[in-house]
mmCIF file with all atom_site columns, C-alpha atoms in Angstrom:
data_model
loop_
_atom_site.group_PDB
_atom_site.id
_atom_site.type_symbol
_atom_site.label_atom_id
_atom_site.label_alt_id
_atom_site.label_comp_id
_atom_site.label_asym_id
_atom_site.label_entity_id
_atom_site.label_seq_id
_atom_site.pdbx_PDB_ins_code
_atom_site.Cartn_x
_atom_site.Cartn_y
_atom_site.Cartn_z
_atom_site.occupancy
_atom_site.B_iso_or_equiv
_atom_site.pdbx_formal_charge
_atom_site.auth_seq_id
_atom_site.auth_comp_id
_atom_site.auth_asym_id
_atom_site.auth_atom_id
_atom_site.pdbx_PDB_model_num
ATOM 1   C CA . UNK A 1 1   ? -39.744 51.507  25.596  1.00 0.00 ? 250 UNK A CA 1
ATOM 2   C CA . UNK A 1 2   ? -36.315 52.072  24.272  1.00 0.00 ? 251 UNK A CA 1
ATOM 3   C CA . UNK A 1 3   ? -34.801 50.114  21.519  1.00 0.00 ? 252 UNK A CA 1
ATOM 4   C CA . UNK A 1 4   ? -30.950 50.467  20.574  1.00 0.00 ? 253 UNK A CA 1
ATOM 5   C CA . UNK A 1 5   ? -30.425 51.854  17.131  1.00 0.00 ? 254 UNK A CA 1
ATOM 6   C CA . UNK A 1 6   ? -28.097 50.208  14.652  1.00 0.00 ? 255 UNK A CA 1
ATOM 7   C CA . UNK A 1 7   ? -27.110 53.219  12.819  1.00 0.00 ? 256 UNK A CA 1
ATOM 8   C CA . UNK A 1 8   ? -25.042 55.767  15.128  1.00 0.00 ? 257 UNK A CA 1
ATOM 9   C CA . UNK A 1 9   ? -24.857 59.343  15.984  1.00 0.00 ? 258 UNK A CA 1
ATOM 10  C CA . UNK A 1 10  ? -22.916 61.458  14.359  1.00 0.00 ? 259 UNK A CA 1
ATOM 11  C CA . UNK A 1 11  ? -21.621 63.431  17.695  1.00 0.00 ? 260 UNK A CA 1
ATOM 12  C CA . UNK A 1 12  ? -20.802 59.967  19.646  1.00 0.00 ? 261 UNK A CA 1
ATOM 13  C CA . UNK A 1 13  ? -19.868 56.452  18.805  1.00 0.00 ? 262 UNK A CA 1
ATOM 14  C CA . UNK A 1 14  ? -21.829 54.846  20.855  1.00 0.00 ? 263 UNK A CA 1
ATOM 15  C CA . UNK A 1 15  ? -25.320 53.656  19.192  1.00 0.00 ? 264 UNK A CA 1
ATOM 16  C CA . UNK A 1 16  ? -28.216 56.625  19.788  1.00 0.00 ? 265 UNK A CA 1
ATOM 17  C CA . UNK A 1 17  ? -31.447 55.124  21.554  1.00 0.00 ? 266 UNK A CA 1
ATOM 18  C CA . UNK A 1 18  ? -34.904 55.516  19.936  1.00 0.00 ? 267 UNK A CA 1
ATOM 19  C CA . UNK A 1 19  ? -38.624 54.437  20.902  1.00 0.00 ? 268 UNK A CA 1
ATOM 20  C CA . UNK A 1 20  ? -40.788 51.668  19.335  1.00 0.00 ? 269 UNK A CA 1
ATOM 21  C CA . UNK A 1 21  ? -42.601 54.276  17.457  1.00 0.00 ? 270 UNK A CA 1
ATOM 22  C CA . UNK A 1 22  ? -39.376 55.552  15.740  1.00 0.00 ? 271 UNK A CA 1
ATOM 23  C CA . UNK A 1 23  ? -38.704 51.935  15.027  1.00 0.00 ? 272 UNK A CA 1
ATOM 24  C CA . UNK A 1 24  ? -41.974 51.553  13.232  1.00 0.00 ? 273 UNK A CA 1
ATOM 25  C CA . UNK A 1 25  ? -41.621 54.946  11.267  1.00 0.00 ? 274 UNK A CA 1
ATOM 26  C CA . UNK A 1 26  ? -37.975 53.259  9.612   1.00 0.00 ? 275 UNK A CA 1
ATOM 27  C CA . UNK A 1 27  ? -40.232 49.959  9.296   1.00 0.00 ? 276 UNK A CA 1
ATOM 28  C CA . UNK A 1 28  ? -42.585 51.978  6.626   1.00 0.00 ? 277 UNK A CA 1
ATOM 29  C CA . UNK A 1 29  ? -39.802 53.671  5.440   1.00 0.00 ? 278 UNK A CA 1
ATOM 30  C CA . UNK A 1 30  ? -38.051 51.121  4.370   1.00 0.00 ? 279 UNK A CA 1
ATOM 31  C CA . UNK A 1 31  ? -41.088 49.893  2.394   1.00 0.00 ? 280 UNK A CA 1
ATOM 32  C CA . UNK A 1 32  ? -41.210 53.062  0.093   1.00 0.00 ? 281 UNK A CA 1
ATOM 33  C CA . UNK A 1 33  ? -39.620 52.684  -3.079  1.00 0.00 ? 282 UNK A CA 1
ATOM 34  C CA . UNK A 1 34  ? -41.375 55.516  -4.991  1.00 0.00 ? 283 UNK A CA 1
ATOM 35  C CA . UNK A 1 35  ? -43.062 58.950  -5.456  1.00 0.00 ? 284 UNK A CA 1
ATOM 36  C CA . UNK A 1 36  ? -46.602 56.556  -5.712  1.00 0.00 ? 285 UNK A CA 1
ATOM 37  C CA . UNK A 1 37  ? -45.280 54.923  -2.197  1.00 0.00 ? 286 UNK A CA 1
ATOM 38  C CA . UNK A 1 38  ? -45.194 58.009  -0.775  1.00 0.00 ? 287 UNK A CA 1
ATOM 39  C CA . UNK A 1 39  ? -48.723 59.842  -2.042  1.00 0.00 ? 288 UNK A CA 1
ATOM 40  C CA . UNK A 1 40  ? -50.278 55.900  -0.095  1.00 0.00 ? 289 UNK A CA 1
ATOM 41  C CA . UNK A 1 41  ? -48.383 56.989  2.861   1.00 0.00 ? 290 UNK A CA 1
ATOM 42  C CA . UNK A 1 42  ? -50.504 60.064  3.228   1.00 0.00 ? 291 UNK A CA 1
ATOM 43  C CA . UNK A 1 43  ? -53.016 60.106  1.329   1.00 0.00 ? 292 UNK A CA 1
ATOM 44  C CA . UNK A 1 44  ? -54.335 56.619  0.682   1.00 0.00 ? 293 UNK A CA 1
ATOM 45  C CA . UNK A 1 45  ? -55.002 55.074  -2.704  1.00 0.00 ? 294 UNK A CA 1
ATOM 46  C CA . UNK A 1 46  ? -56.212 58.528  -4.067  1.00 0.00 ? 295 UNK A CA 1
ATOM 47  C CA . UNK A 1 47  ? -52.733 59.950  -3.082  1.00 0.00 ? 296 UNK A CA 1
ATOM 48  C CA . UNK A 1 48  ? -51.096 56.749  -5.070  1.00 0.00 ? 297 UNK A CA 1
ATOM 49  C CA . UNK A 1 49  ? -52.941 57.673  -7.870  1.00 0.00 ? 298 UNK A CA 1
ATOM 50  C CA . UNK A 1 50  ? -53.122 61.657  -7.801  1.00 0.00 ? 299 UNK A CA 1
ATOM 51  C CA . UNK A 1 51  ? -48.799 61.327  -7.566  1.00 0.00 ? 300 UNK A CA 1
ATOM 52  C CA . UNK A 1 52  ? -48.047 58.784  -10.418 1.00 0.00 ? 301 UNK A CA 1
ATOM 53  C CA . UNK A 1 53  ? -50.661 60.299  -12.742 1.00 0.00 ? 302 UNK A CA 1
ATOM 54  C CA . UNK A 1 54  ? -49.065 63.401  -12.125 1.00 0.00 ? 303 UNK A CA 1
ATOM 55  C CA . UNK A 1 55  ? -45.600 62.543  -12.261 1.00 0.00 ? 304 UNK A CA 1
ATOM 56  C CA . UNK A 1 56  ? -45.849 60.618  -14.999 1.00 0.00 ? 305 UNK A CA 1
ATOM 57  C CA . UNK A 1 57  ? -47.537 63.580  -16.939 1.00 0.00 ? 306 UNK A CA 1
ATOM 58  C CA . UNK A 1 58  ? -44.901 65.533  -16.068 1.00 0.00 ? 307 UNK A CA 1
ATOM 59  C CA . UNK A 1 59  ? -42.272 63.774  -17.534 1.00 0.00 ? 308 UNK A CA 1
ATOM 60  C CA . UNK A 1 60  ? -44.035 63.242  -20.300 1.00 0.00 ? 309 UNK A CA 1
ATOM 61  C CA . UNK A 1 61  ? -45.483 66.735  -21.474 1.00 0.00 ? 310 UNK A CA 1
ATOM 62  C CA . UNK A 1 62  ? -41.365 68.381  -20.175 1.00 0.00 ? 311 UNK A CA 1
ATOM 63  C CA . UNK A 1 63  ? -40.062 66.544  -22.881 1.00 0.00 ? 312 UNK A CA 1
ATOM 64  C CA . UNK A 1 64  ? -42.305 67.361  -25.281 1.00 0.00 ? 313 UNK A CA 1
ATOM 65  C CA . UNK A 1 65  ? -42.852 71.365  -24.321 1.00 0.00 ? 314 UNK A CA 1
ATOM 66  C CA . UNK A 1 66  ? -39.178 71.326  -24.795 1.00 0.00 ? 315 UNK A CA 1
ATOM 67  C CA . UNK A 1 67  ? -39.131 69.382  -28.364 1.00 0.00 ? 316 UNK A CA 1
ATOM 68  C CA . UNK A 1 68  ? -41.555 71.751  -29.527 1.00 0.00 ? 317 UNK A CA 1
ATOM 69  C CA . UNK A 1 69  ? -39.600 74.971  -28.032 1.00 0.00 ? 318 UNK A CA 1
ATOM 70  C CA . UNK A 1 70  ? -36.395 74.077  -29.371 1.00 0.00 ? 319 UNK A CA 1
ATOM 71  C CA . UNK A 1 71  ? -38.000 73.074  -32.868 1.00 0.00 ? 320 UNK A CA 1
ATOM 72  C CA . UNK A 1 72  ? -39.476 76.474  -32.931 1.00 0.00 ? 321 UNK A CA 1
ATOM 73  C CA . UNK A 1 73  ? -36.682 78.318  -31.926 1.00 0.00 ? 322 UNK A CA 1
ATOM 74  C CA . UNK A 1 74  ? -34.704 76.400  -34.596 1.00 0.00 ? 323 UNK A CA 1
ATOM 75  C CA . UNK A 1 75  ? -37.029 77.582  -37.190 1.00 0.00 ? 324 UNK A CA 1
ATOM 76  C CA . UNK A 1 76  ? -36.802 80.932  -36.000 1.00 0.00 ? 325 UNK A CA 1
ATOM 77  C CA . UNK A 1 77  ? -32.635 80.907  -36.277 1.00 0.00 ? 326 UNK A CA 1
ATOM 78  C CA . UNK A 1 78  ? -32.442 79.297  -39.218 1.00 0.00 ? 327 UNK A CA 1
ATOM 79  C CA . UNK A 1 79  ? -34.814 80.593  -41.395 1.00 0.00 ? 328 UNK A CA 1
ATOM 80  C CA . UNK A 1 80  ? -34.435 84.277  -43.629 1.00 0.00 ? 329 UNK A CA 1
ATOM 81  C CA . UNK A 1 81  ? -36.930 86.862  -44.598 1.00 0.00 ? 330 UNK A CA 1
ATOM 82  C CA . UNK A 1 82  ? -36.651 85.495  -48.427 1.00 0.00 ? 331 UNK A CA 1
ATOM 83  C CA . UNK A 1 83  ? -37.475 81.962  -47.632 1.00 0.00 ? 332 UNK A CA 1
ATOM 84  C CA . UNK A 1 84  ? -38.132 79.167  -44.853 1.00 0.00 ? 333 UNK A CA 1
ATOM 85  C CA . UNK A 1 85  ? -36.183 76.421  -46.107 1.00 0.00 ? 334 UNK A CA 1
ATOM 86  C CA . UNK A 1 86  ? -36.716 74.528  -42.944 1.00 0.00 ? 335 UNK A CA 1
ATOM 87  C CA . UNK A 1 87  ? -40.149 74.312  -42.289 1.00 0.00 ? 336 UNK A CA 1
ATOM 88  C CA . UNK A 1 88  ? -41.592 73.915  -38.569 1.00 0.00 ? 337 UNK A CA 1
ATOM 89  C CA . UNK A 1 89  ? -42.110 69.638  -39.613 1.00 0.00 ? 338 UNK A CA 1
ATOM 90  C CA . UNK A 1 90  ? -38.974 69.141  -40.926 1.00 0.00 ? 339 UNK A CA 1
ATOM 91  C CA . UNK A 1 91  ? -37.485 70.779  -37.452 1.00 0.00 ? 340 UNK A CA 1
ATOM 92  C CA . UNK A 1 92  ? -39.674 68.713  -35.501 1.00 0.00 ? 341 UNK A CA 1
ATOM 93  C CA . UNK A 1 93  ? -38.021 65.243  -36.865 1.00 0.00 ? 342 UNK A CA 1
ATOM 94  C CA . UNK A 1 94  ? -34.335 67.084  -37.330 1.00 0.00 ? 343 UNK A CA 1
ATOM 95  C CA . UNK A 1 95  ? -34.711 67.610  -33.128 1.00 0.00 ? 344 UNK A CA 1
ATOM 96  C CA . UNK A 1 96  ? -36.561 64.528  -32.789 1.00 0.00 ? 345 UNK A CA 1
ATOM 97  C CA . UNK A 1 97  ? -33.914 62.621  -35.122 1.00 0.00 ? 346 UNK A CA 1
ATOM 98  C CA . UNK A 1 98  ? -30.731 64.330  -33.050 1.00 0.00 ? 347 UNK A CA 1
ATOM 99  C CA . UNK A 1 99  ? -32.628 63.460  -29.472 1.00 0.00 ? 348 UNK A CA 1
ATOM 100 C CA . UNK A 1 100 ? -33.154 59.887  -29.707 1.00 0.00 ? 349 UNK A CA 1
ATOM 101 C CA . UNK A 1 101 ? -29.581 59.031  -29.436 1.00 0.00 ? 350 UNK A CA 1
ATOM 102 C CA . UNK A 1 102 ? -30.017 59.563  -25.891 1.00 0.00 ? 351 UNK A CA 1
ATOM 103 C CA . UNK A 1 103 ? -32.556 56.699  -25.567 1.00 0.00 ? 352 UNK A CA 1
ATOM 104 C CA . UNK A 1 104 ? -28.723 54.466  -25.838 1.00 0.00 ? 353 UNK A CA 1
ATOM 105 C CA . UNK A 1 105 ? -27.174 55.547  -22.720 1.00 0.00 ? 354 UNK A CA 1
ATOM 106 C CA . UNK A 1 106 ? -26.873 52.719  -20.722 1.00 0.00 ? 355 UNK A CA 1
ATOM 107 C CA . UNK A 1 107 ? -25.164 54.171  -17.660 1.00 0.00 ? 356 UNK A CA 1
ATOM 108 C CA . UNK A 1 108 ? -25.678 57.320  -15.342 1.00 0.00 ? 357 UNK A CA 1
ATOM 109 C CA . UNK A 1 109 ? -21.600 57.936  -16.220 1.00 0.00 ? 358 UNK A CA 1
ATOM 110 C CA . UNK A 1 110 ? -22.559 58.214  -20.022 1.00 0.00 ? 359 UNK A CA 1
ATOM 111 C CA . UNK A 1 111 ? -24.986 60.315  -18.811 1.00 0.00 ? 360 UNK A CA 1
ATOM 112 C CA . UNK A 1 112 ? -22.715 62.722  -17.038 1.00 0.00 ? 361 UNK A CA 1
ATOM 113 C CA . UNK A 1 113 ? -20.219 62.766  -19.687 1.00 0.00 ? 362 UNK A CA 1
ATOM 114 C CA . UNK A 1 114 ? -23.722 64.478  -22.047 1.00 0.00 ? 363 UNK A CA 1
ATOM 115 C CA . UNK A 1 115 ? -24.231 66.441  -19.110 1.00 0.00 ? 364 UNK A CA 1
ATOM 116 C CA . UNK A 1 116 ? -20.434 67.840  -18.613 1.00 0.00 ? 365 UNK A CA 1
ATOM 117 C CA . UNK A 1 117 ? -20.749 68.515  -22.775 1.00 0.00 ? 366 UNK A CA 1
ATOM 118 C CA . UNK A 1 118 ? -24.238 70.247  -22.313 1.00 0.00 ? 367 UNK A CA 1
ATOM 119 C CA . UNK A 1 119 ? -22.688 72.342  -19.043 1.00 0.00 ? 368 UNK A CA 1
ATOM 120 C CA . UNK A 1 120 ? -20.067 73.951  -21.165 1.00 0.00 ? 369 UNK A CA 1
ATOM 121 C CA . UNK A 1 121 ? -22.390 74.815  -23.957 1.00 0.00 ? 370 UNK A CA 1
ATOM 122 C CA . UNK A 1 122 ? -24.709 76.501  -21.145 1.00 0.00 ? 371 UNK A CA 1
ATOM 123 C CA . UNK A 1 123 ? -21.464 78.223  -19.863 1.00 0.00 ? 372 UNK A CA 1
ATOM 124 C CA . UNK A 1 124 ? -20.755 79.061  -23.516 1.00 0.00 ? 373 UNK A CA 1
ATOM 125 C CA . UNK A 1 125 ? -23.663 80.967  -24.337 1.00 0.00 ? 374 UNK A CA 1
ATOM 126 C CA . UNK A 1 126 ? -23.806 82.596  -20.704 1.00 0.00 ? 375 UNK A CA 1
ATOM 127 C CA . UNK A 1 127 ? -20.137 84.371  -21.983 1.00 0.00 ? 376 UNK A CA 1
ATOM 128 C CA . UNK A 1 128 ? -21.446 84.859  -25.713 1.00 0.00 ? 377 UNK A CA 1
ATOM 129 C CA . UNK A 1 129 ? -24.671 86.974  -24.256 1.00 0.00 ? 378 UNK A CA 1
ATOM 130 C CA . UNK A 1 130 ? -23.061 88.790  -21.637 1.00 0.00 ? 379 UNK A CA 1
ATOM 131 C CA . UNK A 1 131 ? -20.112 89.631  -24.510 1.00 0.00 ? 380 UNK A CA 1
ATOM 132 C CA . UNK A 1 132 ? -22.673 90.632  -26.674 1.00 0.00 ? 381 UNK A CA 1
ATOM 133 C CA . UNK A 1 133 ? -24.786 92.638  -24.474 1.00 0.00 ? 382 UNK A CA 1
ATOM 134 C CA . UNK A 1 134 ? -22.006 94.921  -22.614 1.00 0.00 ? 383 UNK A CA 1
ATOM 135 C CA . UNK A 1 135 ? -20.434 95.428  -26.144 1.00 0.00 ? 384 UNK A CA 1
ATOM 136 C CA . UNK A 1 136 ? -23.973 95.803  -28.174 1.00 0.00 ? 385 UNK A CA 1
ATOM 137 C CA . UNK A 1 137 ? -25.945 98.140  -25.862 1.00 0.00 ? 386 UNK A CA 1
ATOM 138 C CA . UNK A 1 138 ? -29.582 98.492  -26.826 1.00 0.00 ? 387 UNK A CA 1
ATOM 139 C CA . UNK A 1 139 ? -29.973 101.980 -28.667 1.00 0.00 ? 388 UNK A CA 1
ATOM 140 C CA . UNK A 1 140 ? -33.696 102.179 -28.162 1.00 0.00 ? 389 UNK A CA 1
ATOM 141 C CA . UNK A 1 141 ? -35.090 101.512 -24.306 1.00 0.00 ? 390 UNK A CA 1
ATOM 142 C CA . UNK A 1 142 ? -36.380 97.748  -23.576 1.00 0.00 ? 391 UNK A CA 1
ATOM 143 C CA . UNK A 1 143 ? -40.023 97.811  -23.046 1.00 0.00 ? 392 UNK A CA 1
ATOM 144 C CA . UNK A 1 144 ? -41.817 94.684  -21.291 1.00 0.00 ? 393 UNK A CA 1
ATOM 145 C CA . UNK A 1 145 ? -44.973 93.759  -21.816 1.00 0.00 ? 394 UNK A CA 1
ATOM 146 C CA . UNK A 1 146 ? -47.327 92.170  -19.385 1.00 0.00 ? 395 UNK A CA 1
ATOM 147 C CA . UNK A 1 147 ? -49.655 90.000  -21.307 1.00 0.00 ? 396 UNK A CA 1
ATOM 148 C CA . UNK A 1 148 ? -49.780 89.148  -24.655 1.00 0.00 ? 397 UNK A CA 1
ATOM 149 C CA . UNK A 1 149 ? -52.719 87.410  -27.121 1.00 0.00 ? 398 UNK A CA 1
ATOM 150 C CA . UNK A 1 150 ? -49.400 85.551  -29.360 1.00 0.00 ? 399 UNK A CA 1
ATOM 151 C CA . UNK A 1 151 ? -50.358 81.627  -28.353 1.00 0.00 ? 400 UNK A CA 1
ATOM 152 C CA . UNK A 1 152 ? -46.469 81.136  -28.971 1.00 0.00 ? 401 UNK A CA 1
ATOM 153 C CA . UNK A 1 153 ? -45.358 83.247  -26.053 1.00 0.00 ? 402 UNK A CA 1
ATOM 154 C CA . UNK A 1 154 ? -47.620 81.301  -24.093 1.00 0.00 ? 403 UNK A CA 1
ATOM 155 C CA . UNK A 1 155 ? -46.140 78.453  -24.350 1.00 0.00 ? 404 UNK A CA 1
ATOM 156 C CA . UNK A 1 156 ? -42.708 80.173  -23.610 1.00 0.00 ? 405 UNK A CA 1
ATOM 157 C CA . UNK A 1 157 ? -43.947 81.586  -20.469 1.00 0.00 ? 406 UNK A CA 1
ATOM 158 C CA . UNK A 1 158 ? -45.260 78.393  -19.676 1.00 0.00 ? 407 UNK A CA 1
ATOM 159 C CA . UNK A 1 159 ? -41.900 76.838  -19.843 1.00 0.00 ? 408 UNK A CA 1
ATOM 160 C CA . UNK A 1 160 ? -40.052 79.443  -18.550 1.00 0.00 ? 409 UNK A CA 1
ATOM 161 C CA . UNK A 1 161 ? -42.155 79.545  -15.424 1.00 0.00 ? 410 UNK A CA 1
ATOM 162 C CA . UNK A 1 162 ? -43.229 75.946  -14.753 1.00 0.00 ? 411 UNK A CA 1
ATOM 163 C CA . UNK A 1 163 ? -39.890 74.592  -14.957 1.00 0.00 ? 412 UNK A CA 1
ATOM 164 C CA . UNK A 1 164 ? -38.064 77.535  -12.775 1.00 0.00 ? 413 UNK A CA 1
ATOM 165 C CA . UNK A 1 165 ? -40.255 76.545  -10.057 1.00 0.00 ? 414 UNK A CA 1
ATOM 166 C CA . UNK A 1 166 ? -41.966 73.280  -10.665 1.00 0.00 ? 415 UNK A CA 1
#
């Protein structure tokens, strides 16, 4: 059984035949609104559930690995050998404090317009660090090492690893 198709081929103009089976594929399609819609499709209920729970985890342990990563990392910049002036709490509210203001961004073009900003500060630091490290040569050889007991690099690895690939 062939059906005409309403959307057209890209090589012709003339409308691109398909079979009932195709037809009820776009049907179920067209009925998937989400990353839960999908897990139903193939795996039933258990899929549904297995997909939001994890996507919703996801979103919500990203933002706060990087809260805590950049708090950290703030400490670690800002602070001196005499004295820690900062404190890892009052960090965590400073980054806290400076992040909400993108809870107000109404539209995906105020969006881009953080996200241009945030490019060239990414592009910024790519020069400073390659500046830095052709000028600056390390005098002593870099060692690596493979595992480490410090619970803080975990965490970094973590990060470093999970969102590279995940």
């Amino acid at each position: 059984l062939l059906v005409q198709s309403p959307v057209r081929n890209r090589n012709r103009s003339e409308a691109a035949p398909v079979t009932a089976a195709q037809h009820s594929v776009d049907a179920a399609a067209a009925q998937i609104r989400s990353y839960g819609d999908i897990g139903h499709e193939a795996f039933g209920w258990f899929g549904r559930w297995f997909v939001v729970v994890q996507m919703h985890l996801t979103l919500l342990l990203v933002g706060t690995i990087y809260h805590l990563l950049t708090s950290i990392n703030l400490v670690d910049l800002l602070s001196t050998n005499e004295s820690n002036w900062l404190g890892e709490t009052r960090s965590v509210l400073l980054v806290g404090g400076l992040l909400w203001f993108h809870v107000f961004l109404k539209t995906l073009s105020e969006v881009a317009v953080i996200s241009y900003f945030n490019m060239m500060i990414s592009v910024a630091l790519l020069v400073v660090v390659i500046s830095q490290a052709v000028t600056h040569p390390p005098t002593a050889p870099v060692s690596h090492t493979f595992l480490t007991a410090e619970i803080r690099s975990f965490g970094s690895a973590f990060a470093s690893f999970g969102f590279a690939y995940g």
